[in-house]
Amino acid sequence: MIAGKCDIIIREANSLKDKRRVVKSLMEKLRSRFQISIIESGNNELWQRCELGFAMCSINKSANLDKLQKIETFIDLDPRVDLIGIEMDELVL
């Protein structure tokens, strides 16, 4: 299992309402495309920054790392946001 977080800048956010619209859309796309659990975990008061926390499981480490790379690419290609970075921890159960 991998738990991680990513920090993003929302380019088109001029208010918290704009931020919520972009973040909600991005979270739904990530959830449905990659079957991950995801929440907005930080920077709630800042209207151009967001921290997303996520978790995913797989039967092997390489599948998780491959999925993490695809998630990073997906976020990076979204024109509404700039990816600052992704951190992850592998949890062995």
PDB file of N, CA and C in Angstrom:
ATOM      1  N   MET A   1       0.848  -1.170   0.000  1.00  0.00           N
ATOM      2  CA  MET A   1       0.000   0.000   0.000  1.00  0.00           C
ATOM      3  C   MET A   1       0.891   1.229   0.000  1.00  0.00           C
ATOM      4  N   ILE A   2       0.488   2.222  -0.749  1.00  0.00           N
ATOM      5  CA  ILE A   2       1.210   3.481  -0.790  1.00  0.00           C
ATOM      6  C   ILE A   2       0.280   4.589  -0.315  1.00  0.00           C
ATOM      7  N   ALA A   3       0.786   5.410   0.588  1.00  0.00           N
ATOM      8  CA  ALA A   3       0.088   6.622   1.021  1.00  0.00           C
ATOM      9  C   ALA A   3       0.986   7.785   0.627  1.00  0.00           C
ATOM     10  N   GLY A   4       0.370   8.834   0.136  1.00  0.00           N
ATOM     11  CA  GLY A   4       1.187   9.962  -0.295  1.00  0.00           C
ATOM     12  C   GLY A   4       0.413  11.255  -0.305  1.00  0.00           C
ATOM     13  N   LYS A   5       1.118  12.289  -0.713  1.00  0.00           N
ATOM     14  CA  LYS A   5       0.478  13.592  -0.866  1.00  0.00           C
ATOM     15  C   LYS A   5       1.126  14.314  -2.028  1.00  0.00           C
ATOM     16  N   CYS A   6       0.363  15.196  -2.637  1.00  0.00           N
ATOM     17  CA  CYS A   6       0.909  16.030  -3.693  1.00  0.00           C
ATOM     18  C   CYS A   6       0.474  17.464  -3.456  1.00  0.00           C
ATOM     19  N   ASP A   7       1.362  18.370  -3.772  1.00  0.00           N
ATOM     20  CA  ASP A   7       1.094  19.793  -3.651  1.00  0.00           C
ATOM     21  C   ASP A   7       0.909  20.364  -5.044  1.00  0.00           C
ATOM     22  N   ILE A   8      -0.144  21.150  -5.215  1.00  0.00           N
ATOM     23  CA  ILE A   8      -0.415  21.745  -6.520  1.00  0.00           C
ATOM     24  C   ILE A   8      -0.750  23.229  -6.366  1.00  0.00           C
ATOM     25  N   ILE A   9      -0.528  23.949  -7.438  1.00  0.00           N
ATOM     26  CA  ILE A   9      -0.960  25.336  -7.562  1.00  0.00           C
ATOM     27  C   ILE A   9      -2.095  25.355  -8.570  1.00  0.00           C
ATOM     28  N   ILE A  10      -3.191  26.016  -8.217  1.00  0.00           N
ATOM     29  CA  ILE A  10      -4.341  26.120  -9.105  1.00  0.00           C
ATOM     30  C   ILE A  10      -4.219  27.431  -9.867  1.00  0.00           C
ATOM     31  N   ARG A  11      -3.969  27.338 -11.163  1.00  0.00           N
ATOM     32  CA  ARG A  11      -3.699  28.522 -11.991  1.00  0.00           C
ATOM     33  C   ARG A  11      -4.888  29.458 -12.093  1.00  0.00           C
ATOM     34  N   GLU A  12      -6.057  28.914 -12.332  1.00  0.00           N
ATOM     35  CA  GLU A  12      -7.213  29.748 -12.657  1.00  0.00           C
ATOM     36  C   GLU A  12      -8.067  30.108 -11.450  1.00  0.00           C
ATOM     37  N   ALA A  13      -7.542  29.901 -10.239  1.00  0.00           N
ATOM     38  CA  ALA A  13      -8.330  30.193  -9.042  1.00  0.00           C
ATOM     39  C   ALA A  13      -8.179  31.659  -8.644  1.00  0.00           C
ATOM     40  N   ASN A  14      -9.296  32.364  -8.632  1.00  0.00           N
ATOM     41  CA  ASN A  14      -9.331  33.743  -8.158  1.00  0.00           C
ATOM     42  C   ASN A  14     -10.112  33.864  -6.856  1.00  0.00           C
ATOM     43  N   SER A  15     -10.631  32.730  -6.375  1.00  0.00           N
ATOM     44  CA  SER A  15     -11.387  32.698  -5.130  1.00  0.00           C
ATOM     45  C   SER A  15     -11.393  31.255  -4.626  1.00  0.00           C
ATOM     46  N   LEU A  16     -11.868  31.075  -3.387  1.00  0.00           N
ATOM     47  CA  LEU A  16     -11.989  29.716  -2.850  1.00  0.00           C
ATOM     48  C   LEU A  16     -12.996  28.898  -3.652  1.00  0.00           C
ATOM     49  N   LYS A  17     -14.021  29.560  -4.180  1.00  0.00           N
ATOM     50  CA  LYS A  17     -15.020  28.866  -4.992  1.00  0.00           C
ATOM     51  C   LYS A  17     -14.389  28.309  -6.273  1.00  0.00           C
ATOM     52  N   ASP A  18     -13.533  29.097  -6.916  1.00  0.00           N
ATOM     53  CA  ASP A  18     -12.813  28.623  -8.106  1.00  0.00           C
ATOM     54  C   ASP A  18     -11.910  27.443  -7.753  1.00  0.00           C
ATOM     55  N   LYS A  19     -11.225  27.561  -6.610  1.00  0.00           N
ATOM     56  CA  LYS A  19     -10.340  26.490  -6.175  1.00  0.00           C
ATOM     57  C   LYS A  19     -11.113  25.201  -5.961  1.00  0.00           C
ATOM     58  N   ARG A  20     -12.227  25.284  -5.244  1.00  0.00           N
ATOM     59  CA  ARG A  20     -13.024  24.089  -4.949  1.00  0.00           C
ATOM     60  C   ARG A  20     -13.516  23.414  -6.229  1.00  0.00           C
ATOM     61  N   ARG A  21     -13.898  24.219  -7.216  1.00  0.00           N
ATOM     62  CA  ARG A  21     -14.382  23.666  -8.485  1.00  0.00           C
ATOM     63  C   ARG A  21     -13.282  22.843  -9.169  1.00  0.00           C
ATOM     64  N   VAL A  22     -12.075  23.395  -9.234  1.00  0.00           N
ATOM     65  CA  VAL A  22     -10.955  22.706  -9.883  1.00  0.00           C
ATOM     66  C   VAL A  22     -10.538  21.478  -9.081  1.00  0.00           C
ATOM     67  N   VAL A  23     -10.414  21.633  -7.763  1.00  0.00           N
ATOM     68  CA  VAL A  23      -9.956  20.531  -6.906  1.00  0.00           C
ATOM     69  C   VAL A  23     -10.954  19.377  -6.932  1.00  0.00           C
ATOM     70  N   LYS A  24     -12.241  19.694  -6.840  1.00  0.00           N
ATOM     71  CA  LYS A  24     -13.263  18.642  -6.855  1.00  0.00           C
ATOM     72  C   LYS A  24     -13.225  17.876  -8.176  1.00  0.00           C
ATOM     73  N   SER A  25     -13.098  18.604  -9.275  1.00  0.00           N
ATOM     74  CA  SER A  25     -13.034  17.964 -10.592  1.00  0.00           C
ATOM     75  C   SER A  25     -11.801  17.067 -10.708  1.00  0.00           C
ATOM     76  N   LEU A  26     -10.644  17.581 -10.292  1.00  0.00           N
ATOM     77  CA  LEU A  26      -9.408  16.811 -10.369  1.00  0.00           C
ATOM     78  C   LEU A  26      -9.476  15.567  -9.490  1.00  0.00           C
ATOM     79  N   MET A  27     -10.003  15.706  -8.281  1.00  0.00           N
ATOM     80  CA  MET A  27     -10.120  14.557  -7.386  1.00  0.00           C
ATOM     81  C   MET A  27     -11.035  13.483  -7.967  1.00  0.00           C
ATOM     82  N   GLU A  28     -12.155  13.876  -8.540  1.00  0.00           N
ATOM     83  CA  GLU A  28     -13.082  12.901  -9.139  1.00  0.00           C
ATOM     84  C   GLU A  28     -12.429  12.172 -10.311  1.00  0.00           C
ATOM     85  N   LYS A  29     -11.695  12.903 -11.130  1.00  0.00           N
ATOM     86  CA  LYS A  29     -11.005  12.268 -12.269  1.00  0.00           C
ATOM     87  C   LYS A  29      -9.956  11.278 -11.789  1.00  0.00           C
ATOM     88  N   LEU A  30      -9.172  11.656 -10.785  1.00  0.00           N
ATOM     89  CA  LEU A  30      -8.150  10.753 -10.249  1.00  0.00           C
ATOM     90  C   LEU A  30      -8.782   9.526  -9.596  1.00  0.00           C
ATOM     91  N   ARG A  31      -9.851   9.743  -8.837  1.00  0.00           N
ATOM     92  CA  ARG A  31     -10.535   8.646  -8.148  1.00  0.00           C
ATOM     93  C   ARG A  31     -11.087   7.627  -9.149  1.00  0.00           C
ATOM     94  N   SER A  32     -11.734   8.110 -10.190  1.00  0.00           N
ATOM     95  CA  SER A  32     -12.359   7.189 -11.140  1.00  0.00           C
ATOM     96  C   SER A  32     -11.345   6.550 -12.094  1.00  0.00           C
ATOM     97  N   ARG A  33     -10.330   7.281 -12.487  1.00  0.00           N
ATOM     98  CA  ARG A  33      -9.369   6.747 -13.451  1.00  0.00           C
ATOM     99  C   ARG A  33      -8.370   5.773 -12.827  1.00  0.00           C
ATOM    100  N   PHE A  34      -7.947   6.056 -11.577  1.00  0.00           N
ATOM    101  CA  PHE A  34      -6.887   5.257 -10.964  1.00  0.00           C
ATOM    102  C   PHE A  34      -7.343   4.431  -9.760  1.00  0.00           C
ATOM    103  N   GLN A  35      -8.627   4.480  -9.410  1.00  0.00           N
ATOM    104  CA  GLN A  35      -9.173   3.731  -8.289  1.00  0.00           C
ATOM    105  C   GLN A  35      -8.359   3.943  -7.017  1.00  0.00           C
ATOM    106  N   ILE A  36      -8.185   5.212  -6.636  1.00  0.00           N
ATOM    107  CA  ILE A  36      -7.462   5.561  -5.424  1.00  0.00           C
ATOM    108  C   ILE A  36      -8.407   6.276  -4.460  1.00  0.00           C
ATOM    109  N   SER A  37      -8.047   6.262  -3.201  1.00  0.00           N
ATOM    110  CA  SER A  37      -8.741   7.081  -2.208  1.00  0.00           C
ATOM    111  C   SER A  37      -8.007   8.411  -2.154  1.00  0.00           C
ATOM    112  N   ILE A  38      -8.742   9.519  -2.187  1.00  0.00           N
ATOM    113  CA  ILE A  38      -8.099  10.831  -2.255  1.00  0.00           C
ATOM    114  C   ILE A  38      -8.920  11.863  -1.484  1.00  0.00           C
ATOM    115  N   ILE A  39      -8.208  12.762  -0.785  1.00  0.00           N
ATOM    116  CA  ILE A  39      -8.857  13.835  -0.035  1.00  0.00           C
ATOM    117  C   ILE A  39      -8.046  15.124  -0.205  1.00  0.00           C
ATOM    118  N   GLU A  40      -8.697  16.254   0.030  1.00  0.00           N
ATOM    119  CA  GLU A  40      -7.975  17.518   0.137  1.00  0.00           C
ATOM    120  C   GLU A  40      -7.475  17.600   1.572  1.00  0.00           C
ATOM    121  N   SER A  41      -6.162  17.516   1.761  1.00  0.00           N
ATOM    122  CA  SER A  41      -5.610  17.343   3.103  1.00  0.00           C
ATOM    123  C   SER A  41      -4.898  18.565   3.672  1.00  0.00           C
ATOM    124  N   GLY A  42      -4.745  19.607   2.888  1.00  0.00           N
ATOM    125  CA  GLY A  42      -4.044  20.765   3.421  1.00  0.00           C
ATOM    126  C   GLY A  42      -4.220  21.994   2.557  1.00  0.00           C
ATOM    127  N   ASN A  43      -3.757  23.124   3.098  1.00  0.00           N
ATOM    128  CA  ASN A  43      -3.857  24.428   2.422  1.00  0.00           C
ATOM    129  C   ASN A  43      -5.301  24.798   2.106  1.00  0.00           C
ATOM    130  N   ASN A  44      -6.207  24.459   2.995  1.00  0.00           N
ATOM    131  CA  ASN A  44      -7.629  24.717   2.765  1.00  0.00           C
ATOM    132  C   ASN A  44      -7.960  26.198   2.704  1.00  0.00           C
ATOM    133  N   GLU A  45      -7.181  27.035   3.375  1.00  0.00           N
ATOM    134  CA  GLU A  45      -7.496  28.451   3.417  1.00  0.00           C
ATOM    135  C   GLU A  45      -6.845  29.241   2.273  1.00  0.00           C
ATOM    136  N   LEU A  46      -5.926  28.627   1.561  1.00  0.00           N
ATOM    137  CA  LEU A  46      -5.253  29.305   0.455  1.00  0.00           C
ATOM    138  C   LEU A  46      -5.985  29.011  -0.851  1.00  0.00           C
ATOM    139  N   TRP A  47      -6.300  30.032  -1.621  1.00  0.00           N
ATOM    140  CA  TRP A  47      -7.118  29.812  -2.805  1.00  0.00           C
ATOM    141  C   TRP A  47      -6.328  29.447  -4.052  1.00  0.00           C
ATOM    142  N   GLN A  48      -5.003  29.477  -4.017  1.00  0.00           N
ATOM    143  CA  GLN A  48      -4.234  29.044  -5.187  1.00  0.00           C
ATOM    144  C   GLN A  48      -3.350  27.836  -4.900  1.00  0.00           C
ATOM    145  N   ARG A  49      -3.412  27.305  -3.694  1.00  0.00           N
ATOM    146  CA  ARG A  49      -2.607  26.143  -3.331  1.00  0.00           C
ATOM    147  C   ARG A  49      -3.504  25.040  -2.805  1.00  0.00           C
ATOM    148  N   CYS A  50      -3.066  23.800  -3.012  1.00  0.00           N
ATOM    149  CA  CYS A  50      -3.831  22.666  -2.524  1.00  0.00           C
ATOM    150  C   CYS A  50      -2.881  21.507  -2.231  1.00  0.00           C
ATOM    151  N   GLU A  51      -3.188  20.774  -1.183  1.00  0.00           N
ATOM    152  CA  GLU A  51      -2.477  19.538  -0.868  1.00  0.00           C
ATOM    153  C   GLU A  51      -3.495  18.411  -0.922  1.00  0.00           C
ATOM    154  N   LEU A  52      -3.214  17.409  -1.730  1.00  0.00           N
ATOM    155  CA  LEU A  52      -4.086  16.250  -1.853  1.00  0.00           C
ATOM    156  C   LEU A  52      -3.400  15.052  -1.219  1.00  0.00           C
ATOM    157  N   GLY A  53      -4.124  14.335  -0.365  1.00  0.00           N
ATOM    158  CA  GLY A  53      -3.628  13.104   0.218  1.00  0.00           C
ATOM    159  C   GLY A  53      -4.294  11.922  -0.470  1.00  0.00           C
ATOM    160  N   PHE A  54      -3.531  10.866  -0.715  1.00  0.00           N
ATOM    161  CA  PHE A  54      -4.090   9.714  -1.419  1.00  0.00           C
ATOM    162  C   PHE A  54      -3.515   8.411  -0.888  1.00  0.00           C
ATOM    163  N   ALA A  55      -4.233   7.335  -1.163  1.00  0.00           N
ATOM    164  CA  ALA A  55      -3.783   5.992  -0.795  1.00  0.00           C
ATOM    165  C   ALA A  55      -4.202   5.024  -1.888  1.00  0.00           C
ATOM    166  N   MET A  56      -3.358   4.027  -2.117  1.00  0.00           N
ATOM    167  CA  MET A  56      -3.676   3.005  -3.123  1.00  0.00           C
ATOM    168  C   MET A  56      -3.037   1.684  -2.718  1.00  0.00           C
ATOM    169  N   CYS A  57      -3.657   0.611  -3.146  1.00  0.00           N
ATOM    170  CA  CYS A  57      -3.175  -0.733  -2.832  1.00  0.00           C
ATOM    171  C   CYS A  57      -2.980  -1.533  -4.113  1.00  0.00           C
ATOM    172  N   SER A  58      -2.045  -2.437  -4.046  1.00  0.00           N
ATOM    173  CA  SER A  58      -1.805  -3.359  -5.150  1.00  0.00           C
ATOM    174  C   SER A  58      -1.113  -4.589  -4.579  1.00  0.00           C
ATOM    175  N   ILE A  59      -1.065  -5.648  -5.374  1.00  0.00           N
ATOM    176  CA  ILE A  59      -0.445  -6.878  -4.875  1.00  0.00           C
ATOM    177  C   ILE A  59       1.077  -6.820  -4.908  1.00  0.00           C
ATOM    178  N   ASN A  60       1.635  -5.869  -5.667  1.00  0.00           N
ATOM    179  CA  ASN A  60       3.095  -5.763  -5.681  1.00  0.00           C
ATOM    180  C   ASN A  60       3.542  -4.303  -5.785  1.00  0.00           C
ATOM    181  N   LYS A  61       4.784  -4.079  -5.397  1.00  0.00           N
ATOM    182  CA  LYS A  61       5.337  -2.724  -5.334  1.00  0.00           C
ATOM    183  C   LYS A  61       5.442  -2.088  -6.709  1.00  0.00           C
ATOM    184  N   SER A  62       5.816  -2.852  -7.714  1.00  0.00           N
ATOM    185  CA  SER A  62       6.003  -2.268  -9.041  1.00  0.00           C
ATOM    186  C   SER A  62       4.693  -1.746  -9.627  1.00  0.00           C
ATOM    187  N   ALA A  63       3.593  -2.414  -9.344  1.00  0.00           N
ATOM    188  CA  ALA A  63       2.292  -1.927  -9.827  1.00  0.00           C
ATOM    189  C   ALA A  63       1.939  -0.605  -9.157  1.00  0.00           C
ATOM    190  N   ASN A  64       2.217  -0.479  -7.860  1.00  0.00           N
ATOM    191  CA  ASN A  64       1.968   0.778  -7.160  1.00  0.00           C
ATOM    192  C   ASN A  64       2.833   1.906  -7.703  1.00  0.00           C
ATOM    193  N   LEU A  65       4.106   1.629  -7.942  1.00  0.00           N
ATOM    194  CA  LEU A  65       5.005   2.656  -8.462  1.00  0.00           C
ATOM    195  C   LEU A  65       4.615   3.076  -9.875  1.00  0.00           C
ATOM    196  N   ASP A  66       4.166   2.108 -10.671  1.00  0.00           N
ATOM    197  CA  ASP A  66       3.692   2.427 -12.023  1.00  0.00           C
ATOM    198  C   ASP A  66       2.453   3.320 -11.967  1.00  0.00           C
ATOM    199  N   LYS A  67       1.536   2.994 -11.075  1.00  0.00           N
ATOM    200  CA  LYS A  67       0.326   3.802 -10.914  1.00  0.00           C
ATOM    201  C   LYS A  67       0.676   5.204 -10.411  1.00  0.00           C
ATOM    202  N   LEU A  68       1.629   5.304  -9.493  1.00  0.00           N
ATOM    203  CA  LEU A  68       2.056   6.600  -8.983  1.00  0.00           C
ATOM    204  C   LEU A  68       2.635   7.465 -10.106  1.00  0.00           C
ATOM    205  N   GLN A  69       3.411   6.864 -10.985  1.00  0.00           N
ATOM    206  CA  GLN A  69       3.978   7.598 -12.124  1.00  0.00           C
ATOM    207  C   GLN A  69       2.873   8.090 -13.055  1.00  0.00           C
ATOM    208  N   LYS A  70       1.862   7.262 -13.282  1.00  0.00           N
ATOM    209  CA  LYS A  70       0.745   7.652 -14.143  1.00  0.00           C
ATOM    210  C   LYS A  70      -0.068   8.784 -13.506  1.00  0.00           C
ATOM    211  N   ILE A  71      -0.241   8.735 -12.191  1.00  0.00           N
ATOM    212  CA  ILE A  71      -0.950   9.806 -11.483  1.00  0.00           C
ATOM    213  C   ILE A  71      -0.180  11.116 -11.616  1.00  0.00           C
ATOM    214  N   GLU A  72       1.117  11.052 -11.421  1.00  0.00           N
ATOM    215  CA  GLU A  72       1.951  12.253 -11.544  1.00  0.00           C
ATOM    216  C   GLU A  72       1.857  12.846 -12.949  1.00  0.00           C
ATOM    217  N   THR A  73       1.918  12.013 -13.959  1.00  0.00           N
ATOM    218  CA  THR A  73       1.801  12.473 -15.342  1.00  0.00           C
ATOM    219  C   THR A  73       0.430  13.072 -15.613  1.00  0.00           C
ATOM    220  N   PHE A  74      -0.616  12.424 -15.109  1.00  0.00           N
ATOM    221  CA  PHE A  74      -1.984  12.910 -15.304  1.00  0.00           C
ATOM    222  C   PHE A  74      -2.157  14.308 -14.709  1.00  0.00           C
ATOM    223  N   ILE A  75      -1.673  14.508 -13.492  1.00  0.00           N
ATOM    224  CA  ILE A  75      -1.784  15.823 -12.847  1.00  0.00           C
ATOM    225  C   ILE A  75      -0.942  16.850 -13.600  1.00  0.00           C
ATOM    226  N   ASP A  76       0.237  16.447 -13.996  1.00  0.00           N
ATOM    227  CA  ASP A  76       1.148  17.354 -14.699  1.00  0.00           C
ATOM    228  C   ASP A  76       0.569  17.828 -16.034  1.00  0.00           C
ATOM    229  N   LEU A  77      -0.229  16.999 -16.678  1.00  0.00           N
ATOM    230  CA  LEU A  77      -0.811  17.348 -17.975  1.00  0.00           C
ATOM    231  C   LEU A  77      -2.099  18.165 -17.868  1.00  0.00           C
ATOM    232  N   ASP A  78      -2.635  18.322 -16.659  1.00  0.00           N
ATOM    233  CA  ASP A  78      -3.846  19.114 -16.472  1.00  0.00           C
ATOM    234  C   ASP A  78      -3.480  20.594 -16.588  1.00  0.00           C
ATOM    235  N   PRO A  79      -4.053  21.311 -17.559  1.00  0.00           N
ATOM    236  CA  PRO A  79      -3.669  22.711 -17.776  1.00  0.00           C
ATOM    237  C   PRO A  79      -4.138  23.659 -16.678  1.00  0.00           C
ATOM    238  N   ARG A  80      -5.024  23.208 -15.799  1.00  0.00           N
ATOM    239  CA  ARG A  80      -5.553  24.076 -14.740  1.00  0.00           C
ATOM    240  C   ARG A  80      -4.639  24.164 -13.532  1.00  0.00           C
ATOM    241  N   VAL A  81      -3.677  23.235 -13.429  1.00  0.00           N
ATOM    242  CA  VAL A  81      -2.840  23.160 -12.225  1.00  0.00           C
ATOM    243  C   VAL A  81      -1.366  22.992 -12.576  1.00  0.00           C
ATOM    244  N   ASP A  82      -0.522  23.365 -11.623  1.00  0.00           N
ATOM    245  CA  ASP A  82       0.919  23.093 -11.686  1.00  0.00           C
ATOM    246  C   ASP A  82       1.265  22.178 -10.528  1.00  0.00           C
ATOM    247  N   LEU A  83       1.912  21.077 -10.828  1.00  0.00           N
ATOM    248  CA  LEU A  83       2.323  20.126  -9.803  1.00  0.00           C
ATOM    249  C   LEU A  83       3.627  20.599  -9.174  1.00  0.00           C
ATOM    250  N   ILE A  84       3.617  20.803  -7.868  1.00  0.00           N
ATOM    251  CA  ILE A  84       4.830  21.210  -7.155  1.00  0.00           C
ATOM    252  C   ILE A  84       5.657  19.983  -6.795  1.00  0.00           C
ATOM    253  N   GLY A  85       4.987  18.939  -6.325  1.00  0.00           N
ATOM    254  CA  GLY A  85       5.709  17.735  -5.953  1.00  0.00           C
ATOM    255  C   GLY A  85       4.821  16.672  -5.368  1.00  0.00           C
ATOM    256  N   ILE A  86       5.334  15.452  -5.365  1.00  0.00           N
ATOM    257  CA  ILE A  86       4.625  14.307  -4.795  1.00  0.00           C
ATOM    258  C   ILE A  86       5.561  13.629  -3.796  1.00  0.00           C
ATOM    259  N   GLU A  87       5.015  13.318  -2.629  1.00  0.00           N
ATOM    260  CA  GLU A  87       5.734  12.531  -1.625  1.00  0.00           C
ATOM    261  C   GLU A  87       4.931  11.262  -1.375  1.00  0.00           C
ATOM    262  N   MET A  88       5.655  10.166  -1.067  1.00  0.00           N
ATOM    263  CA  MET A  88       4.941   8.919  -0.798  1.00  0.00           C
ATOM    264  C   MET A  88       5.667   8.115   0.258  1.00  0.00           C
ATOM    265  N   ASP A  89       4.899   7.258   0.914  1.00  0.00           N
ATOM    266  CA  ASP A  89       5.417   6.284   1.866  1.00  0.00           C
ATOM    267  C   ASP A  89       4.812   4.930   1.524  1.00  0.00           C
ATOM    268  N   GLU A  90       5.637   3.917   1.527  1.00  0.00           N
ATOM    269  CA  GLU A  90       5.134   2.565   1.301  1.00  0.00           C
ATOM    270  C   GLU A  90       4.833   1.938   2.654  1.00  0.00           C
ATOM    271  N   LEU A  91       3.629   1.430   2.791  1.00  0.00           N
ATOM    272  CA  LEU A  91       3.213   0.775   4.017  1.00  0.00           C
ATOM    273  C   LEU A  91       3.080  -0.714   3.753  1.00  0.00           C
ATOM    274  N   VAL A  92       3.738  -1.509   4.550  1.00  0.00           N
ATOM    275  CA  VAL A  92       3.674  -2.958   4.388  1.00  0.00           C
ATOM    276  C   VAL A  92       2.741  -3.489   5.473  1.00  0.00           C
ATOM    277  N   LEU A  93       1.707  -4.211   5.036  1.00  0.00           N
ATOM    278  CA  LEU A  93       0.737  -4.752   5.985  1.00  0.00           C
ATOM    279  C   LEU A  93       0.918  -6.240   6.149  1.00  0.00           C
TER     280      LEU A  93
END
